[in-house]
Short mmCIF file of C-alpha atoms in Angstrom, two decimals:
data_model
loop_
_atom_site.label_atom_id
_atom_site.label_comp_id
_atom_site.label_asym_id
_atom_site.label_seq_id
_atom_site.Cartn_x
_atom_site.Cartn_y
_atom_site.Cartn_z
CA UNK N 227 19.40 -43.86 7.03
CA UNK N 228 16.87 -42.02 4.95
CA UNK N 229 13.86 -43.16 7.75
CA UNK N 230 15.94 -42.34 10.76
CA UNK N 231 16.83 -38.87 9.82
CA UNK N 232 12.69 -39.04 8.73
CA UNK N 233 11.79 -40.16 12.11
CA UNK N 234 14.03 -37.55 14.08
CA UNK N 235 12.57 -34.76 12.25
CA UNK N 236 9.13 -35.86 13.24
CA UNK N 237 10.03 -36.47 16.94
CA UNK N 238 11.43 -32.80 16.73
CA UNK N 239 8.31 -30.65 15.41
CA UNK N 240 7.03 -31.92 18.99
CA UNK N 241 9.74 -29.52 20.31
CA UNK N 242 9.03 -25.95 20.92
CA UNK N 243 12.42 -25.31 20.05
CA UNK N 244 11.54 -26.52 16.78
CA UNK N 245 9.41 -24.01 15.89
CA UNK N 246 12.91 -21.70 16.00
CA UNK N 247 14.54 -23.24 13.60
CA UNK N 248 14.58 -24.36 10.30
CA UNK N 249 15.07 -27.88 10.87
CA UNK N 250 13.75 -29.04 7.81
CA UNK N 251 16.50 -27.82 5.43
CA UNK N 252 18.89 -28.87 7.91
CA UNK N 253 17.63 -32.33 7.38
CA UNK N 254 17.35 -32.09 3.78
CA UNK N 255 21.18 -30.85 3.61
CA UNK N 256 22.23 -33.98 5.83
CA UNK N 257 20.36 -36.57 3.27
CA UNK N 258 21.94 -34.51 0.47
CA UNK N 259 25.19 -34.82 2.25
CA UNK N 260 24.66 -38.84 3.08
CA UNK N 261 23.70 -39.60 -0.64
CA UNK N 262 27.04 -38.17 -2.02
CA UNK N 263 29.09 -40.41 0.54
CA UNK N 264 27.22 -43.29 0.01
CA UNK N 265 27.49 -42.92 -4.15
CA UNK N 266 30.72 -42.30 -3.70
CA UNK N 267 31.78 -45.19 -1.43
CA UNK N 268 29.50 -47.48 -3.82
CA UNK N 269 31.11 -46.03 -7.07
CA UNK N 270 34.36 -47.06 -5.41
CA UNK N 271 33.19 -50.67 -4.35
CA UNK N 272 32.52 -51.43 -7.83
CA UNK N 273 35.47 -49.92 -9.39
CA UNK N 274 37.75 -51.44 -6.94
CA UNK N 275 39.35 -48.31 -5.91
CA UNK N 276 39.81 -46.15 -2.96
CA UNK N 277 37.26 -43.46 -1.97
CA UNK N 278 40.14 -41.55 -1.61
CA UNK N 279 41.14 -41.90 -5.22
CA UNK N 280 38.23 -41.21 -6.52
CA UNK N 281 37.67 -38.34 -4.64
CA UNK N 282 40.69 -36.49 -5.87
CA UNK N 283 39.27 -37.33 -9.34
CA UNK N 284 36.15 -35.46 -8.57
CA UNK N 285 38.76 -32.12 -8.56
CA UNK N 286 38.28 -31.72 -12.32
CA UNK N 287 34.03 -32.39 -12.25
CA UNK N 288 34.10 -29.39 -9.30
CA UNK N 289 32.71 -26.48 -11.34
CA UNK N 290 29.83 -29.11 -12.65
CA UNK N 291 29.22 -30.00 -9.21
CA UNK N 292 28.95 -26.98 -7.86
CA UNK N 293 26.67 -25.71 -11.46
CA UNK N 294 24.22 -28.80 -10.28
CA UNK N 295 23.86 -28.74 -6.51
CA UNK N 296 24.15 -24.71 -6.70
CA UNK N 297 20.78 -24.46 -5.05
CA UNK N 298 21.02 -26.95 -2.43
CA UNK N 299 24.29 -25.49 -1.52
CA UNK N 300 23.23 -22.02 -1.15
CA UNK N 301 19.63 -23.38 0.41
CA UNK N 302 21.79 -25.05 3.33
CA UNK N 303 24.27 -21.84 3.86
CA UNK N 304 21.47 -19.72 4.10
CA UNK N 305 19.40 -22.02 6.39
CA UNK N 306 22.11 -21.91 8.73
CA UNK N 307 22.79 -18.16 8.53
CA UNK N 308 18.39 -18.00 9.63
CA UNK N 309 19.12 -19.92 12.42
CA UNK N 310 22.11 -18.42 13.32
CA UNK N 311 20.51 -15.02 13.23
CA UNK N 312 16.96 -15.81 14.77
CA UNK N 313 16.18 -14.37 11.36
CA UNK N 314 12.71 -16.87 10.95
CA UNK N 315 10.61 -18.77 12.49
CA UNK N 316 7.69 -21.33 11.58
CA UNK N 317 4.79 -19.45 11.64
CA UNK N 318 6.47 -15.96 11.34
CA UNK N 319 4.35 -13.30 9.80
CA UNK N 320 6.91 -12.52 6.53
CA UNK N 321 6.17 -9.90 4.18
CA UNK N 322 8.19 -9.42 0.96
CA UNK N 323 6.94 -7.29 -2.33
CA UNK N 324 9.63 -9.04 -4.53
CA UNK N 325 7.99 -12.22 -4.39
CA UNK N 326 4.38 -11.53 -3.82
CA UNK N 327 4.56 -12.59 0.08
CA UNK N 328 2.60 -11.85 2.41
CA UNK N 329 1.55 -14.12 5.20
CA UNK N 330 2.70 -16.62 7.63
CA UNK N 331 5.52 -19.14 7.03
CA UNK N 332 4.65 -22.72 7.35
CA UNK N 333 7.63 -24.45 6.02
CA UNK N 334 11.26 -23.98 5.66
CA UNK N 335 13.05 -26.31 3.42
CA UNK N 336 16.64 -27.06 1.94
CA UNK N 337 15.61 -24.64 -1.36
CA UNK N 338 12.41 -23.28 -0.61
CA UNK N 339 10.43 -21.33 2.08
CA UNK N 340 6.55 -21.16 1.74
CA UNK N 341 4.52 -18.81 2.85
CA UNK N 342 0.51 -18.98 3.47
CA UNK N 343 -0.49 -15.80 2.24
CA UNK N 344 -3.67 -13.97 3.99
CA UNK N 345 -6.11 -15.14 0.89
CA UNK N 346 -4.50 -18.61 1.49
CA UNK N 347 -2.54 -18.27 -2.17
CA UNK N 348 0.98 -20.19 -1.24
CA UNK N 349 4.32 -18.39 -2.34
CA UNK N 350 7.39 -20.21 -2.41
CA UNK N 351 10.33 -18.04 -2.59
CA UNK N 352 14.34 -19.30 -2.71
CA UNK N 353 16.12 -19.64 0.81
CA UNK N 354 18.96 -18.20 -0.04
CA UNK N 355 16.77 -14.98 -1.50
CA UNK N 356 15.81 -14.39 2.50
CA UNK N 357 19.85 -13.72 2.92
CA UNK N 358 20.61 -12.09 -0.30
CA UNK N 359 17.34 -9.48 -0.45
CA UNK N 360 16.02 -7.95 2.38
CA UNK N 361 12.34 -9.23 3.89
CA UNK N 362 9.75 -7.72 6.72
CA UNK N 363 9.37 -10.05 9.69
CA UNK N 364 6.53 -9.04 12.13
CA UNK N 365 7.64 -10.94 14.66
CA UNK N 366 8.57 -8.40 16.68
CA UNK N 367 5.35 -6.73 16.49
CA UNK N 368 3.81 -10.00 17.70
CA UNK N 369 5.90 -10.51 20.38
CA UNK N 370 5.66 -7.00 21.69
CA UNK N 371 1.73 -7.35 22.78
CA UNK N 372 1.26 -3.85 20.68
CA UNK N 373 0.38 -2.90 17.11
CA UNK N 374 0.45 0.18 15.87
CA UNK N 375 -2.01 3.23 14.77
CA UNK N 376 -0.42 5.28 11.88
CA UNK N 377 -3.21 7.27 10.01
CA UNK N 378 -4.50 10.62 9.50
CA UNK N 379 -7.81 12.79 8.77
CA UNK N 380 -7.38 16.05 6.51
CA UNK N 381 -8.60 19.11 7.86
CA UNK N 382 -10.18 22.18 5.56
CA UNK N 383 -7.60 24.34 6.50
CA UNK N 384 -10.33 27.61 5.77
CA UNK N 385 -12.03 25.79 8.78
CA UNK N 386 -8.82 26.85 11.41
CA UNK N 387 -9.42 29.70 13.52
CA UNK N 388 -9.04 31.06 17.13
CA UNK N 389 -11.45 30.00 19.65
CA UNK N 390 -14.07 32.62 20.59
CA UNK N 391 -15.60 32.99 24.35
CA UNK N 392 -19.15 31.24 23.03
CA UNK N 393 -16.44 28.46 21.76
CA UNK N 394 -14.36 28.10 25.28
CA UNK N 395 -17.67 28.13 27.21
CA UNK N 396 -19.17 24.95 25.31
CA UNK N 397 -15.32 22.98 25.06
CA UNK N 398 -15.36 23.39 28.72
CA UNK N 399 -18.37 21.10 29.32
CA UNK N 400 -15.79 18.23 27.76
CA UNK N 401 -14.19 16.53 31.17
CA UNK N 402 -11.13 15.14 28.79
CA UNK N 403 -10.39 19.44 28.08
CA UNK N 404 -11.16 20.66 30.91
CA UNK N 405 -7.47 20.23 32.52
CA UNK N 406 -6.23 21.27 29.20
CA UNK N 407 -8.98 24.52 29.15
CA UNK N 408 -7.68 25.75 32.53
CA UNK N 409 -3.80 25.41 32.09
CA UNK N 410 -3.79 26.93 28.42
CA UNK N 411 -5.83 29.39 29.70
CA UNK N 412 -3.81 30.56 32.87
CA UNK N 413 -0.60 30.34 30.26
CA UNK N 414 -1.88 32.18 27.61
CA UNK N 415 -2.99 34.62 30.39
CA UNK N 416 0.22 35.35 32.07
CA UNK N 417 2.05 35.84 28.55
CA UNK N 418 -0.40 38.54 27.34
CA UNK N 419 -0.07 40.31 30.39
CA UNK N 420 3.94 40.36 30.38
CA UNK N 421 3.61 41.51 27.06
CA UNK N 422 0.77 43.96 27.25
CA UNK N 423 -0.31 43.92 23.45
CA UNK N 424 -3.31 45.51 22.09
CA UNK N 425 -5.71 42.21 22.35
CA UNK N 426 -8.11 43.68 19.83
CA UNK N 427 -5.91 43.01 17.39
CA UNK N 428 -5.63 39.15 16.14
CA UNK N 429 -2.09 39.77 15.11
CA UNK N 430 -1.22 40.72 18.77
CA UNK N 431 -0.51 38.36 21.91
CA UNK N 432 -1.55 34.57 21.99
CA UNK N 433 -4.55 32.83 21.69
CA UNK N 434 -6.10 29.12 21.72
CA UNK N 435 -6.98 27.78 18.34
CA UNK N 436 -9.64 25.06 17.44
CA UNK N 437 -7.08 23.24 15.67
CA UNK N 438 -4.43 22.91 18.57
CA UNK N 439 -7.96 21.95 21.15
CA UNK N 440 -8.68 19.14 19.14
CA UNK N 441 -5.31 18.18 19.49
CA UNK N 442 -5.46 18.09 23.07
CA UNK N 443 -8.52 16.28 23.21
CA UNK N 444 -7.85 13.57 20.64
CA UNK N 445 -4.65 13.24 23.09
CA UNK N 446 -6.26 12.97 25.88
CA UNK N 447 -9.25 10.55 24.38
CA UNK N 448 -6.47 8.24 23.69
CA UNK N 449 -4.53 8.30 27.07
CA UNK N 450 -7.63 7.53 28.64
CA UNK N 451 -9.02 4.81 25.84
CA UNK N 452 -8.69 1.38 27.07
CA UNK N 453 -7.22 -0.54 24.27
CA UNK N 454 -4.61 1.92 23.66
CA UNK N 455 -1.35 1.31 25.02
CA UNK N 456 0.27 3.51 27.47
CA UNK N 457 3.86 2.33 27.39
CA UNK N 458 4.30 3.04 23.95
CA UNK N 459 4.16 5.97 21.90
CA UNK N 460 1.34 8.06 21.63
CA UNK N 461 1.03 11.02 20.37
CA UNK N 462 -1.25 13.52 17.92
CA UNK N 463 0.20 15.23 15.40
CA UNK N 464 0.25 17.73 12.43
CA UNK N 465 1.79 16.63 9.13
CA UNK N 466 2.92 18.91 6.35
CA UNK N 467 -0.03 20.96 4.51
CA UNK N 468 -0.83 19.07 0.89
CA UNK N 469 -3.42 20.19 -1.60
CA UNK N 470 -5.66 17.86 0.29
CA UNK N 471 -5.81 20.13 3.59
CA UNK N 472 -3.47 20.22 6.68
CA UNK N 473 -3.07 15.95 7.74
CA UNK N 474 -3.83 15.22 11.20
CA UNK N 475 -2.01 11.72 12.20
CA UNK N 476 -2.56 9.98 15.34
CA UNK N 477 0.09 8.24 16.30
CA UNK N 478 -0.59 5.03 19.18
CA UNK N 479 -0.28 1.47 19.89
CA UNK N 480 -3.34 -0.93 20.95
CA UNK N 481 -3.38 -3.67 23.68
CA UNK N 482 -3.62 -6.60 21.03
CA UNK N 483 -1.88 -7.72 18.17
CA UNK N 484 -5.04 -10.12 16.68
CA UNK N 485 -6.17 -8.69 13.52
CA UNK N 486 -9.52 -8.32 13.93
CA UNK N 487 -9.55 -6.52 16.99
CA UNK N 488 -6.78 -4.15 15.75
CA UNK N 489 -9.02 -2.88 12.85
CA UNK N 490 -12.12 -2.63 15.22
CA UNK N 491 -10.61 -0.47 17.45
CA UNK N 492 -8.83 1.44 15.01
CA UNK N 493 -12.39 2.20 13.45
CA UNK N 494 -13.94 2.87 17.13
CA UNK N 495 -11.36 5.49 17.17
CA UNK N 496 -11.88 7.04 14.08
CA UNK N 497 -15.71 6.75 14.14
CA UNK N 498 -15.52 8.83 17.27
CA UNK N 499 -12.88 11.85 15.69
CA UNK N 500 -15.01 12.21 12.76
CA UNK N 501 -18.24 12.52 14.67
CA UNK N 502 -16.58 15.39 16.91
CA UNK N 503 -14.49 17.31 14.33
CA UNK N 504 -17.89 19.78 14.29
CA UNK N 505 -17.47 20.47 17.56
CA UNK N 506 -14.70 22.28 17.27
CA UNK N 507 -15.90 24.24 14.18
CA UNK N 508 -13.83 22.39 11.70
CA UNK N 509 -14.48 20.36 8.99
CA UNK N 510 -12.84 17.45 6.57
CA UNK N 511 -11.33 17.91 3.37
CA UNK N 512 -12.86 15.92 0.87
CA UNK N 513 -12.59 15.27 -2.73
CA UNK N 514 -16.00 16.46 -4.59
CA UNK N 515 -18.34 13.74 -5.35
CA UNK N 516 -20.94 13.58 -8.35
CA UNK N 517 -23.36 15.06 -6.19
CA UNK N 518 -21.47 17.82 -5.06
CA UNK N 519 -20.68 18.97 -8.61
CA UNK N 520 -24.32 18.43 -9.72
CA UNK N 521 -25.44 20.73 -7.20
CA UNK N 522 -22.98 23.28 -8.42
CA UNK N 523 -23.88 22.69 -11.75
CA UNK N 524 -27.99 23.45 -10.51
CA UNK N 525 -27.18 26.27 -8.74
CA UNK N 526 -25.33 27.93 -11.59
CA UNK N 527 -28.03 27.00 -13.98
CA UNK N 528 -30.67 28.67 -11.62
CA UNK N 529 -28.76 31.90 -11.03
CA UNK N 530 -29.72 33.36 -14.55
CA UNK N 531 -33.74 32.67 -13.93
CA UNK N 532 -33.77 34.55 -10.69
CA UNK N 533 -32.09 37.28 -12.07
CA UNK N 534 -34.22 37.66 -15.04
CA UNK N 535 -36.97 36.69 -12.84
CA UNK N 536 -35.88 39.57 -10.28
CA UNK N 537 -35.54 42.12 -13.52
#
C-alpha cells in the first residue's frame, strides 16, 4: 500500500497542478492514516476481537493519542487549510523573520516545510506554524511581471532655493523639462499677474524651485525609461525632513521580476539621479567621513599661523 501511494506521488510531481499543492503531506497523512487501520485491524486479529471493540477501548488512550500524533495531526489540518487557500506553492518565494526564512520552498511535507534560502542554508519550519503565524509570500510579485522601486536620496536642504533666469535658461536645454518648463511657467505667470504682488520680494507671488524641477524631471526620466513599468505606480516624492536632510523617494515598478536585472536597473537609475543632482544646484546629504573631519581639523590648525603670519 506503502509503494502505491509512493508511486502515485511520483506520477503526480509530473503534473503542473502539482506544483499547487502540497501533495506531499497529503500523502504522508494518508500512510499515517493506513498504518493506524491496519495496526488496529492486526491488533484485533490476534486478540480475537472486533475492530469495533477495540476501537471503543482506544476512548480512554485518546488524550495520549492525540499528545503523540499532535504534530502529524496539526501538519495534515494545516496542509489542507494551504491548499484550500492557495496559501503555497512549490517553489514559492517565502519569507518569514521568525524562523530565519528566506528563500524558495522546495518541499512541503506532513510536519515540515523547507525552504532553500538565497545562500542555499535550508530552514525547516512547522506546517502548522504557516497557519498559526503570519508569513510573506512573493508570489504575487512574481506573477505580476513587476517589482518594485522603493528608495530615496537625501537632499542638503541649505541646497533648496528658487530657480534664477541663468538657472531656467540652462534646465530648458533638458528635452524631458522642457514640457514641464513651459506649462509651470505660463501657470506661475497667470497667478502673479491675478495677484499683482511686488515680485521683488521672495515672500511675494509664486515661483519655480530647484527642488520641485528635479521632481519633474526624475518623473519624467522614469515615464520615459524603458524598464520601468507604466501600468503601475510611479511616482516621485518628498518624505518627511529628518536630521539627515529632506528624503527624496522614487516610487516605480520595473518590467522584470529576475533578480539580477531588478538591481541593475535600479542602480542605472540611481547612477543617473546622483550624477544630475548638480544640475539643479543641489547637493546630497552625507554623513562626514575621516577625511572630511581631517580637513576641518587642518584648516583650523592653519587659521592661527596666517593670522600671526598676517600680524
Amino acid at each position: 500500500l506503502f509503494s502505491l501511494l509512493d508511486i502515485l506521488l511520483d506520477l503526480s510531481h509530473q503534473l503542473a497542478v502539482a506544483t499547487q499543492l502540497p501533495l506531499r503531506g497529503i500523502f504522508q497523512g494518508t500512510k499515517l492514516l493506513a498504518a493506524i487501520i491496519i495496526g488496529i485491524l492486526m491488533i484485533s486479529l490476534l486478540m480475537g476481537q472486533s475492530p469495533i471493540f477495540l476501537i471503543s477501548g482506544l476512548g480512554a488512550m485518546a488524550a495520549v493519542l492525540m499528545l503523540v500524533f499532535k504534530d502529524p495531526i496539526l501538519g495534515l489540518v494545516a496542509g489542507i487549510q494551504l491548499s484550500a487557500n492557495d496559501m503555497l506553492h512549490l517553489g514559492d518565494w517565502l519569507e518569514m523573520p521568525k524562523y530565519g526564512a528566506d528563500g524558495a520552498v522546495i518541499d512541503i511535507g506532513l510536519t515540515t516545510v523547507k525552504v532553500r534560502n538565497w545562500d542555499n542554508t535550508i530552514t525547516t519550519i512547522p506546517t502548522y506554524a504557516l497557519v498559526s503565524d503570519s508569513f510573506k509570500n512573493w508570489r504575487g510579485m512574481s506573477e505580476s511581471g513587476g517589482r518594485r522601486i522603493k528608495r530615496s536620496l537625501n537632499i542638503d536642504t541649505t541646497s533648496i532655493r528658487f530657480l534664477s533666469e541663468a538657472d531656467l535658461t540652462s534646465l530648458q536645454r533638458s528635452a524631458l523639462l522642457q514640457p514641464y518648463l513651459h506649462d509651470k511657467t505660463l501657470e506661475i505667470a497667470r497667478y502673479n499677474q491675478q495677484v499683482q504682488s511686488d515680485l521683488s520680494s521672495p515672500l511675494n507671488g509664486r515661483r519655480m524651485t530647484n527642488l520641485g524641477t528635479l521632481r519633474a524631471y526624475l518623473q519624467a526620466y522614469l515615464t520615459q525609461h524603458p524598464r520601468i513599468r507604466k501600468d503601475m505606480t510611479l511616482m516621485v516624492r518628498q518624505l518627511a525632513p529628518t536630521p539627515d536632510g529632506l528624503p527624496i523617494e522614487i516610487y516605480a515598478f520595473t518590467n522584470t521580476v529576475v533578480w539580477a536585472e531588478y538591481e541593475a536597473i535600479q542602480a542605472d537609475i540611481f547612477d543617473h539621479t546622483f550624477a544630475v543632482i548638480e544640475q539643479f544646484g543641489l547637493r546630497i546629504h552625507q554623513t562626514p567621513t575621516g577625511t572630511d573631519v581631517r580637513a576641518i581639523a587642518h584648516h583650523l590648525t592653519a587659521a592661527p599661523s596666517r593670522n600671526l603670519t598676517a600680524d
